Tab-separated table of C-alpha atoms and ligand atoms in Angstrom:
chain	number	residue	atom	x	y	z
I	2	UNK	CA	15.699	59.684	-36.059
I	3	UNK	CA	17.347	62.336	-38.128
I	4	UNK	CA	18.624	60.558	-40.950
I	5	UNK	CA	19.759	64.253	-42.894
I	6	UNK	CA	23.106	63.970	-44.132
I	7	UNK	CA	23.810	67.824	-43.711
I	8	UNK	CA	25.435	69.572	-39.935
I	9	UNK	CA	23.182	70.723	-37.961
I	10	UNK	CA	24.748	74.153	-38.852
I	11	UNK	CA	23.398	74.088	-42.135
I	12	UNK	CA	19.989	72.496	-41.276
I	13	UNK	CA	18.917	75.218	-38.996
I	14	UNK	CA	18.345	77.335	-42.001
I	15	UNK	CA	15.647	78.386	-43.073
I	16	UNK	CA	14.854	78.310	-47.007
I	17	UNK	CA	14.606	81.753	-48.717
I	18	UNK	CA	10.886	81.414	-49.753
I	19	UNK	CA	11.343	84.207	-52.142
I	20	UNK	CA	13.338	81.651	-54.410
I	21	UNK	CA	10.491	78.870	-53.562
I	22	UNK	CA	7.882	81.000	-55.017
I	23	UNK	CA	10.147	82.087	-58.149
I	24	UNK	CA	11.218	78.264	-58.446
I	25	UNK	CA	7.336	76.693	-58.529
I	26	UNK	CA	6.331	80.061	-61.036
I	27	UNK	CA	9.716	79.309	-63.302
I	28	UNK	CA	8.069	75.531	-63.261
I	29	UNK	CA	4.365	76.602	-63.887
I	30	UNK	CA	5.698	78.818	-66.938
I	31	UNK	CA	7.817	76.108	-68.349
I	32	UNK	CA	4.279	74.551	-68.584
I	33	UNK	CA	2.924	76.960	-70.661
I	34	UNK	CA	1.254	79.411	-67.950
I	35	UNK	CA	1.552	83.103	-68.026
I	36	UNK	CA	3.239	84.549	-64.765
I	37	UNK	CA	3.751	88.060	-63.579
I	38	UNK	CA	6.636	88.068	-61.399
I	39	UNK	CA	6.344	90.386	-58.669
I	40	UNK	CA	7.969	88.095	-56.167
I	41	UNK	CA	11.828	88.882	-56.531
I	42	UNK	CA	13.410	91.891	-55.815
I	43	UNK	CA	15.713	92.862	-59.117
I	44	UNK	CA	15.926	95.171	-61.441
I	45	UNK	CA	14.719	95.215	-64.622
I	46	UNK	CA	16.732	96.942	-66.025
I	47	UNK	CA	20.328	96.421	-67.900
I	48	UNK	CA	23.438	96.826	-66.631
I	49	UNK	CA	24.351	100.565	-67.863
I	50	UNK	CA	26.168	101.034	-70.817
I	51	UNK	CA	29.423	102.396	-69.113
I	52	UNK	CA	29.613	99.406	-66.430
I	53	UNK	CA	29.313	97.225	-69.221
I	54	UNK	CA	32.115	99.059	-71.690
I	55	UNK	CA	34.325	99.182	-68.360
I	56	UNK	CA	34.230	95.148	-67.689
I	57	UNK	CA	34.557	94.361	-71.193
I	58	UNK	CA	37.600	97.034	-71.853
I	59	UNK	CA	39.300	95.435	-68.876
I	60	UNK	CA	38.394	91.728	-69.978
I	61	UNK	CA	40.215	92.539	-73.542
I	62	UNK	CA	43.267	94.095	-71.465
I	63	UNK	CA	43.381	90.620	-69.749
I	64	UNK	CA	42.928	91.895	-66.514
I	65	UNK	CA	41.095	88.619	-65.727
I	66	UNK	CA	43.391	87.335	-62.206
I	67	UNK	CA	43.353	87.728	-58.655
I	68	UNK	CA	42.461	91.414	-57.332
I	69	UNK	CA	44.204	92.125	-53.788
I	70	UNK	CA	41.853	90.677	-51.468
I	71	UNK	CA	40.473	93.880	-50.164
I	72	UNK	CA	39.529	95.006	-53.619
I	73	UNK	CA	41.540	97.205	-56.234
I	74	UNK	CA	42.498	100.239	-54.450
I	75	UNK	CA	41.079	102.078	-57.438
I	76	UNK	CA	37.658	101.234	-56.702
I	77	UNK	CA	37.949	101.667	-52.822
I	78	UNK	CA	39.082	105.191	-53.845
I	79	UNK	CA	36.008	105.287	-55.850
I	80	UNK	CA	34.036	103.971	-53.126
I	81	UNK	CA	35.336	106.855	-50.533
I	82	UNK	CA	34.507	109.686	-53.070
I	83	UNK	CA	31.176	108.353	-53.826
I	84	UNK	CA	30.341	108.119	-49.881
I	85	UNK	CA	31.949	112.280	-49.792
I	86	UNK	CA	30.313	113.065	-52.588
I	87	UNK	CA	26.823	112.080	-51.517
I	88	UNK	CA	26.909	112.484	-48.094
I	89	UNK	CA	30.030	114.914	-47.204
I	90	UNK	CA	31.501	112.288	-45.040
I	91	UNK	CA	35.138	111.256	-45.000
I	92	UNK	CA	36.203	107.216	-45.251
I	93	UNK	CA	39.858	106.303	-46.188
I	94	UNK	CA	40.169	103.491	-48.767
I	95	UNK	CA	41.495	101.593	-46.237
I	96	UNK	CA	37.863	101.132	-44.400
I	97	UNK	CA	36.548	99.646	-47.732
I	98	UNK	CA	36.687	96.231	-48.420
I	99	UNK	CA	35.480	94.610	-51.843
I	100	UNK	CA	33.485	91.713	-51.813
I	101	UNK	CA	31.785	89.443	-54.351
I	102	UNK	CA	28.239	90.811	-53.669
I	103	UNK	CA	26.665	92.203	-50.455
I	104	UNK	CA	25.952	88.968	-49.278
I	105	UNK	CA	29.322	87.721	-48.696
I	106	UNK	CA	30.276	90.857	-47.154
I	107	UNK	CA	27.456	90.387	-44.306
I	108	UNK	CA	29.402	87.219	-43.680
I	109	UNK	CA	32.339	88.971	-43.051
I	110	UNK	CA	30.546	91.602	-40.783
I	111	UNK	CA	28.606	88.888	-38.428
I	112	UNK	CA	31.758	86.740	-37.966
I	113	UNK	CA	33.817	89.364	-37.465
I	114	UNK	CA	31.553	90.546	-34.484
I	115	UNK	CA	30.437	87.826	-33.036
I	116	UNK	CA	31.372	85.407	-30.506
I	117	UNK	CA	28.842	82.100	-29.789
I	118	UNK	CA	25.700	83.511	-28.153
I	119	UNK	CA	25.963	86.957	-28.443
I	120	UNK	CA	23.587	88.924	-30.211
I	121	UNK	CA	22.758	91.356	-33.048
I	122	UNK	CA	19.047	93.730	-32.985
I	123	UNK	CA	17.351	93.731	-35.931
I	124	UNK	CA	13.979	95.022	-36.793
I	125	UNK	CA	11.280	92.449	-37.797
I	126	UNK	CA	10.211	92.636	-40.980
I	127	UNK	CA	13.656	91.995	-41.742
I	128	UNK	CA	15.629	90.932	-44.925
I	129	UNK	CA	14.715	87.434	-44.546
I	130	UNK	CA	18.590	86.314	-45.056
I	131	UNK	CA	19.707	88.300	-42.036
I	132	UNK	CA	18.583	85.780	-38.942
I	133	UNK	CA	20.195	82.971	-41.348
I	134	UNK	CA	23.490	84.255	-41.394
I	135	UNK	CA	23.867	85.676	-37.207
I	136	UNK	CA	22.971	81.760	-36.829
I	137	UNK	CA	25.537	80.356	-39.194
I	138	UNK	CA	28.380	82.048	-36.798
I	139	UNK	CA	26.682	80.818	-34.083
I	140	UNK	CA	25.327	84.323	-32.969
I	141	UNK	CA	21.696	85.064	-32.024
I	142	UNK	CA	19.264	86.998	-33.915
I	143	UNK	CA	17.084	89.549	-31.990
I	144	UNK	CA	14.209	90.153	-33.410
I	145	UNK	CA	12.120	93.904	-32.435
I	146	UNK	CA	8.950	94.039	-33.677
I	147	UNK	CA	7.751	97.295	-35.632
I	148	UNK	CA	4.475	98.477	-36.542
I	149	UNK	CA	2.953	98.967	-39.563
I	150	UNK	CA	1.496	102.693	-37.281
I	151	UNK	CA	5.315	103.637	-36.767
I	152	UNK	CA	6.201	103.043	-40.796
I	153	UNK	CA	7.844	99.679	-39.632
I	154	UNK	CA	10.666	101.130	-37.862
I	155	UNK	CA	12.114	100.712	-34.461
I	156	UNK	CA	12.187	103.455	-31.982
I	157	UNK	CA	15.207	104.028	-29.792
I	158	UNK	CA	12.870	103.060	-26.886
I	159	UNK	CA	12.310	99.348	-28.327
I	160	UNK	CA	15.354	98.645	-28.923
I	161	UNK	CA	16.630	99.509	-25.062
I	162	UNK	CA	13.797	96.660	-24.295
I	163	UNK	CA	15.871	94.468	-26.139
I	164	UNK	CA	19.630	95.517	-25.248
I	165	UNK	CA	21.351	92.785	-23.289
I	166	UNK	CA	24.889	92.680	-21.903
I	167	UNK	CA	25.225	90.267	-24.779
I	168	UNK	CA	24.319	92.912	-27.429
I	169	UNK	CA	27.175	93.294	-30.381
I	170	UNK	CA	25.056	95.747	-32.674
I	171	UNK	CA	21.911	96.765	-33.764
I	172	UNK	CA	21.241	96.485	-37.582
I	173	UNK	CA	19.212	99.014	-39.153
I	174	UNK	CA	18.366	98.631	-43.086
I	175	UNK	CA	17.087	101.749	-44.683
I	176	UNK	CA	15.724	102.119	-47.596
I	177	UNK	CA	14.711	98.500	-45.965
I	178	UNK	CA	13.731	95.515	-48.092
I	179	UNK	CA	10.513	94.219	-47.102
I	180	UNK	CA	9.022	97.310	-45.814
I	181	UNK	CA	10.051	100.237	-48.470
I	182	UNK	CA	10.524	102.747	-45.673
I	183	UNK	CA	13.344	105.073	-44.780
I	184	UNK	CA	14.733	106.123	-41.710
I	185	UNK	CA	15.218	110.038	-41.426
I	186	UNK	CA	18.268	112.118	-40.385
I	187	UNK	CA	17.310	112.396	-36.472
I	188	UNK	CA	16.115	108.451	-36.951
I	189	UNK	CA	19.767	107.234	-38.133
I	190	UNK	CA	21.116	109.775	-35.250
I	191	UNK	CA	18.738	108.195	-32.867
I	192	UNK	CA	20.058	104.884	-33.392
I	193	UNK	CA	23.664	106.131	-33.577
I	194	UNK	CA	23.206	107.558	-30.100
I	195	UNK	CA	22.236	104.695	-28.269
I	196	UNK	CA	26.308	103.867	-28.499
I	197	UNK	CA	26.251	100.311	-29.454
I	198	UNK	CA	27.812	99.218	-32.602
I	199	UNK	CA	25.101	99.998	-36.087
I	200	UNK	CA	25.741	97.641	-38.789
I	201	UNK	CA	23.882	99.513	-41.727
I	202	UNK	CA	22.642	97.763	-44.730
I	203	UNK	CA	22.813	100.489	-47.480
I	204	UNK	CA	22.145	97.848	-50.287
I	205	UNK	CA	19.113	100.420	-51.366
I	206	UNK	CA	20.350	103.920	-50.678
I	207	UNK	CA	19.919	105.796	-54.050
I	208	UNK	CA	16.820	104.132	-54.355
I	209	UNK	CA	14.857	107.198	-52.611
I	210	UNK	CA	11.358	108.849	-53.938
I	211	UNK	CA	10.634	110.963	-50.752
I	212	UNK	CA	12.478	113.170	-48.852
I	213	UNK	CA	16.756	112.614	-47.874
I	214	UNK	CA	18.851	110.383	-47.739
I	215	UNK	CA	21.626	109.491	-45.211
I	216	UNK	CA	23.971	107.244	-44.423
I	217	UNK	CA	24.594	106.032	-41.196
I	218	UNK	CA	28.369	107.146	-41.283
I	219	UNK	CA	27.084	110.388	-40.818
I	220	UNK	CA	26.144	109.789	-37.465
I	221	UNK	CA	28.827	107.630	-35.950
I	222	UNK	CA	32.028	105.749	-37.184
I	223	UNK	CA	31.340	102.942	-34.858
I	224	UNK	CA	29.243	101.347	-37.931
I	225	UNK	CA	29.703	98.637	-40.627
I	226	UNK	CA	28.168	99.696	-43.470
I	227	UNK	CA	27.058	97.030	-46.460
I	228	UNK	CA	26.549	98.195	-49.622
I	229	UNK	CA	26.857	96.918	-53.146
I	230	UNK	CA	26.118	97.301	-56.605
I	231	UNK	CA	23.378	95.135	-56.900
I	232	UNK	CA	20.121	97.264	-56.782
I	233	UNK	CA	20.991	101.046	-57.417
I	234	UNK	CA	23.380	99.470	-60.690
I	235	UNK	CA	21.066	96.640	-61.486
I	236	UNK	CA	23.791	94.555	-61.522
I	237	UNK	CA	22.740	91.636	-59.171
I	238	UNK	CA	24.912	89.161	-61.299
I	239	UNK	CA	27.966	91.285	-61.452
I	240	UNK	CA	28.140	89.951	-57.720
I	241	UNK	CA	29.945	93.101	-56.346
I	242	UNK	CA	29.566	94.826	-53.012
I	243	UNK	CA	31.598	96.425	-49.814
I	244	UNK	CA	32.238	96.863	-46.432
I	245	UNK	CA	32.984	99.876	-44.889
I	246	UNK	CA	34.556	99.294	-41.302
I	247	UNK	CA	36.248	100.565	-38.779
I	248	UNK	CA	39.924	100.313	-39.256
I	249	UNK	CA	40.923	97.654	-36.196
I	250	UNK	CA	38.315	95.540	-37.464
I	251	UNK	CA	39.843	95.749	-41.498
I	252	UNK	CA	42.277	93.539	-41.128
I	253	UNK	CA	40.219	90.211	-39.606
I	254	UNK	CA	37.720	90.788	-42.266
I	255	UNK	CA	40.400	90.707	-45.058
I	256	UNK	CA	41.917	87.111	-43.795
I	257	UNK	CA	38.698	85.944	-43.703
I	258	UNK	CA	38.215	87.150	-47.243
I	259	UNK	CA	41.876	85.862	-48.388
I	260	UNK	CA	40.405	82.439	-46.644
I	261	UNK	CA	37.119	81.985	-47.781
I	262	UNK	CA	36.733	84.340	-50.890
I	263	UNK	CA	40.126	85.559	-52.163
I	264	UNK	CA	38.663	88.413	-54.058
I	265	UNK	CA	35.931	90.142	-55.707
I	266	UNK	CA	35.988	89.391	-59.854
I	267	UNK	CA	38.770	91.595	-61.349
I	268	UNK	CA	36.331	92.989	-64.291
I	269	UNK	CA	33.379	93.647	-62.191
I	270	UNK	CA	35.832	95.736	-60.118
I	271	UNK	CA	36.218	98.088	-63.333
I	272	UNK	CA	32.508	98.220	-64.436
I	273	UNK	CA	32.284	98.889	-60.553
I	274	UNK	CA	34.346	102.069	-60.459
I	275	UNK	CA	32.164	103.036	-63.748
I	276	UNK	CA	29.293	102.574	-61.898
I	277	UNK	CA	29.897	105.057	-58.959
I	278	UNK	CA	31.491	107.522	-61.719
I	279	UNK	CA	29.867	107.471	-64.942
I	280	UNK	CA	26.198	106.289	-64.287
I	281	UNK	CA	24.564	109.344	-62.225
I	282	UNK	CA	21.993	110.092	-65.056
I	283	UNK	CA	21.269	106.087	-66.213
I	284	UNK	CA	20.103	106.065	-62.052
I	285	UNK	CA	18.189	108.863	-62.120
I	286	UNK	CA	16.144	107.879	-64.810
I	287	UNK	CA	15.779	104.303	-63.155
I	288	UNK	CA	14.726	106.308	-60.027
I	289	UNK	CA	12.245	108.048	-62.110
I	290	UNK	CA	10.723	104.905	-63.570
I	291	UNK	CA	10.806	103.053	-60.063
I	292	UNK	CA	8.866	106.012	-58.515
I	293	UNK	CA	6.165	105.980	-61.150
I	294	UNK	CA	5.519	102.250	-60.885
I	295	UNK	CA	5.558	102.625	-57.039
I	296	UNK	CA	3.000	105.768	-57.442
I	297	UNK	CA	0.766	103.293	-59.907
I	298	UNK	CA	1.319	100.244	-57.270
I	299	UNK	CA	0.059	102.256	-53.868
I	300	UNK	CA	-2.603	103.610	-55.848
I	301	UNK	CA	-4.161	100.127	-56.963
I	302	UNK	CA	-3.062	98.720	-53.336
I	303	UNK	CA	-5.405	101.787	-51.585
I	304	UNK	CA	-8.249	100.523	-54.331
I	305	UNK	CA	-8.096	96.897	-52.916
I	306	UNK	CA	-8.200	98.045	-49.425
I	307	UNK	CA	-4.757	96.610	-48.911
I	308	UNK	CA	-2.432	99.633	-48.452
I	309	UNK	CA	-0.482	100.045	-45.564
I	310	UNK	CA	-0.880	102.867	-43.372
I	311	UNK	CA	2.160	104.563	-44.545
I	312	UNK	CA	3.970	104.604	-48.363
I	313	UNK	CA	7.055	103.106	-48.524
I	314	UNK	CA	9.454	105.731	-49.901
I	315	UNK	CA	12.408	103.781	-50.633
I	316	UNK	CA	13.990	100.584	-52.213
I	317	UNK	CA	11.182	98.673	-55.334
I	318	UNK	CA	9.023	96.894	-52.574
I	319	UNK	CA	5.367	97.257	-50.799
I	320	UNK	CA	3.682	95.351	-48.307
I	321	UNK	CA	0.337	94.310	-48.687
I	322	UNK	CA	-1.762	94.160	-45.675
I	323	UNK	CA	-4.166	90.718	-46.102
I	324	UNK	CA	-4.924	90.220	-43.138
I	325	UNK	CA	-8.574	90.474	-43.342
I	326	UNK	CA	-8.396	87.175	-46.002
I	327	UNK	CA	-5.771	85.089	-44.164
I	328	UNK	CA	-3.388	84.203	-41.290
I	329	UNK	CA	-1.020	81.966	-43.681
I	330	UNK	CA	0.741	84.413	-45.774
I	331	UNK	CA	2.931	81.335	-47.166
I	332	UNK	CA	-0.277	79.473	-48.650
I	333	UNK	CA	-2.052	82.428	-49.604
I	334	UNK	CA	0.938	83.468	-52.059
I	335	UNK	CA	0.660	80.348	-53.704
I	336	UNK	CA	-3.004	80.760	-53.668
I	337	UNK	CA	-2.544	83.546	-55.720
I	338	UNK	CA	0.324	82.020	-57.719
I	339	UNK	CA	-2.040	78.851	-58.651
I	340	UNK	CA	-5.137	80.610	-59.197
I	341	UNK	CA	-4.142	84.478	-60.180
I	342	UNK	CA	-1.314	83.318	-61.657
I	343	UNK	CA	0.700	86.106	-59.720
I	344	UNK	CA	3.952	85.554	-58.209
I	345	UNK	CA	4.108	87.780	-54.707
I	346	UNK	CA	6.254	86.809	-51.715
I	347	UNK	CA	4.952	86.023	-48.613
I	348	UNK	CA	4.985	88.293	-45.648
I	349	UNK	CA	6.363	85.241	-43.270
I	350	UNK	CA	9.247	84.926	-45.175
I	351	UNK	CA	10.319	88.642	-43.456
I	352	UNK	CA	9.803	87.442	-40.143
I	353	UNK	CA	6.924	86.192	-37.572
I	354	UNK	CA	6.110	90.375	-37.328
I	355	UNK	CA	5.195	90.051	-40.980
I	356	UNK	CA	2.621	87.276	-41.491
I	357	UNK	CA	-0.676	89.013	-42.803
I	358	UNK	CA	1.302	90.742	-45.369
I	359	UNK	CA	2.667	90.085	-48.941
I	360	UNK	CA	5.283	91.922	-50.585
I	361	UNK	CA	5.078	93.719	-53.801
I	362	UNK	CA	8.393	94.421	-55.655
I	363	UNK	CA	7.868	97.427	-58.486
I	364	UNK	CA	11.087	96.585	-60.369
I	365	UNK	CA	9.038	95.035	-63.094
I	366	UNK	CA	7.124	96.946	-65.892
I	367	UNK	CA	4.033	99.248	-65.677
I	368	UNK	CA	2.231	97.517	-68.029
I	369	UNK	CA	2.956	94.282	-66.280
I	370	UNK	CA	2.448	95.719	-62.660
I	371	UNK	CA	-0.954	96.641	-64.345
I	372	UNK	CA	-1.890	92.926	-65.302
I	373	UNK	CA	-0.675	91.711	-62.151
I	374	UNK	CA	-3.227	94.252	-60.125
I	375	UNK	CA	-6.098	93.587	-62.379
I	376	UNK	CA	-5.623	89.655	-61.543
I	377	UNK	CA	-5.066	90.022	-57.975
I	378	UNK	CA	-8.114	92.407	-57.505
I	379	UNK	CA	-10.053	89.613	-59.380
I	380	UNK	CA	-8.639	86.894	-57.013
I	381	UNK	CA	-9.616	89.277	-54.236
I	382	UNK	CA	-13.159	89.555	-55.062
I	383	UNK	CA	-13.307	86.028	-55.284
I	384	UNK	CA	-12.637	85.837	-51.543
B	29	PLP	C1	18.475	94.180	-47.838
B	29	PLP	C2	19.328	93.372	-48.737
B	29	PLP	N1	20.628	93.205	-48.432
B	29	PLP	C3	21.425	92.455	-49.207
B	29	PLP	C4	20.959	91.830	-50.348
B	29	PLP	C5	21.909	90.970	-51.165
B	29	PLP	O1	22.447	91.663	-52.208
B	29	PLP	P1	23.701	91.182	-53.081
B	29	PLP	O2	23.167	90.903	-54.443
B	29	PLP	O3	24.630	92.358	-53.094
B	29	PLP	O4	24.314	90.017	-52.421
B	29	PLP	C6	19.628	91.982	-50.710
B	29	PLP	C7	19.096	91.295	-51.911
B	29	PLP	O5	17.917	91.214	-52.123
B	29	PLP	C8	18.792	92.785	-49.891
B	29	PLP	O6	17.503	92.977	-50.180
């Protein structure tokens, strides 16, 4: 008998084992234990000086109420000069949308889209929340393998396999979180030409250590882009992010927002527009720091034998390939959490396609990236 109290809409979740693994190390340090968190994927770093001046001018100026609900057009301007200043195309303002995080704005995206049933491509490895969220509005995730040979992304010829007169869009997320890797120019155009609807997850453009950068909008305008201030700002608790849409679909998205949301924090709004003005060198040396970490990571990783065939390139994460010590990527993080006292997250949580891998994320410090290595090469020779 199922004797849960919760709908069966929120029971078919699945937990985010990232924050299972960060929960049981939080509880093992409160008991006096020494962690090194390489499980959860934010940055290090502070907030930038200008964001923070921005938030905290506009707090003293009491601009501390409701924002229009599809974000100050300000920072929408902002938003459209960023996207032609990086990557020469054209949005109007009135394709952005403001939202509190990226998150909520892949809410927006999947319910706009879809109707019960119908389905949305993704690659697996995946960004573990994505499957989570097609299900909440009733949708159905399909799920493409891709190979660890072909750098973990999909080829235009697997995702036909999968295309279904049920198909609403394929989702592409590049620089992707688990996998690090990066989809090139003819890649995105690829994609773009298959004619379906892309839903692009930008959340990790910027963070780029290897050859271009693109964004999808280059390639088509039937696309939803995601992006948000998150990673590239190191702001994950700012809880600011965007949509980019086409126009018809604008105005659903906003009474959904209005509805469920309102708006997106008046304050973070400012250090927002500060962010995509003000902050070009405070990423680049971020960038800088990221790369040299990742170089240091892939380096130990090829030591231990568990390097994948290609470096990721993009984004603060690395898969490990353990499949020569186990099938269970779940209890062989916590293995390593117990006994190397190492907190890594396991490969399963990024989709079926992913068990015999754990994931590395760089955006902690060398010298603890260093300590974590030496104890999981230990734990590895113990095996
Ligand atoms: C691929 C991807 N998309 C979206 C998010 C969520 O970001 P936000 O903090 O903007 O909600 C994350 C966070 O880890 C992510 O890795």
């Amino acid at each position: 008998m199922n004797i849960s109290l919760a709908s069966t809409r929120a029971e078919q979740l699945s937990p985010f084992i990232v924050m299972e693994v960060l929960e049981k190390a939080q509880s093992m340090k409160a008991q006096g234990e020494d962690i090194i968190h390489l499980e959860v994927g934010e940055p290090d770093f502070a907030t930038p000086t200008p964001v923070k001046e921005a938030a905290l001018r506009a707090i003293q100026n009491n601009d501390t109420h409701y924002t229009h609900s599809l974000g100050k057009l300000s920072l929408r301007e902002e938003i459209a000069h960023y996207y032609f200043r990086k990557y020469g195309v054209e949005i109007s303002p009135e394709q952005v949308l403001v939202t509190s995080g990226t998150s909520p704005g892949m809410l927006l995206v999947f319910s706009v889209l879809l109707e019960k049933g119908e389905e949305i491509i993704l690659p697996d490895p995946y960004y573990a929340c994505y499957p989570n969220f097609i299900r909440f509005v009733n949708g159905n995730p399909v799920c493409v393998p891709v190979s660890e040979a072909g750098g973990f992304k999909y080829s235009p010829e697997d995702i036909k396999q999968h295309l279904s007169p049920l198909t609403r869009a394929i989702m592409v997320n590049s620089p992707s979180n688990p996998t690090g890797s990066v989809c090139s120019a003819s890649e995105l155009k690829d994609l773009a030409d298959l004619g379906q609807i892309i839903i692009a997850d930008e959340i990790y453009n910027g963070l780029i250590y290897e050859g271009e950068e693109h964004t999808i909008l280059e390639f088509t305008d039937r696309a939803f882009v995601i992006n948000g201030f998150s990673k590239l700002f190191a702001m994950t608790g700012w809880r600011l992010g965007y949509v980019i849409a086409p126009r018809e679909y604008i105005r659903a998205m906003q009474i959904m927002q209005q509805n469920f949301f309102i708006c997106a924090s008046s304050f973070a709004q400012e250090g927002g527009i500060a962010a995509l003005r003000d902050c070009e060198k405070d990423v680049k040396s971020m960038v800088n720091i990221y790369n040299e970490r990742r170089r240091y990571l892939l380096g130990r990783l090829k030591e231990m034998g568990i390097a994948t065939s290609h470096d990721p390139s993009g984004a603060f994460y690395a898969l490990g390939n353990v499949k020569r010590y186990t099938n269970n990527s779940y209890q062989f993080a916590f293995e390593i959490l117990e006994q190397a006292k190492v907190a890594v997250t396991p490969g399963i949580d990024f989709g079926a396609n992913c068990e015999g891998y754990i994931r590395f994320s760089y955006a902690n410090s060398l010298d603890n990236i260093k300590e974590g290595m030496n104890r999981l090469e230990h734990f590895l020779m113990s095996k």
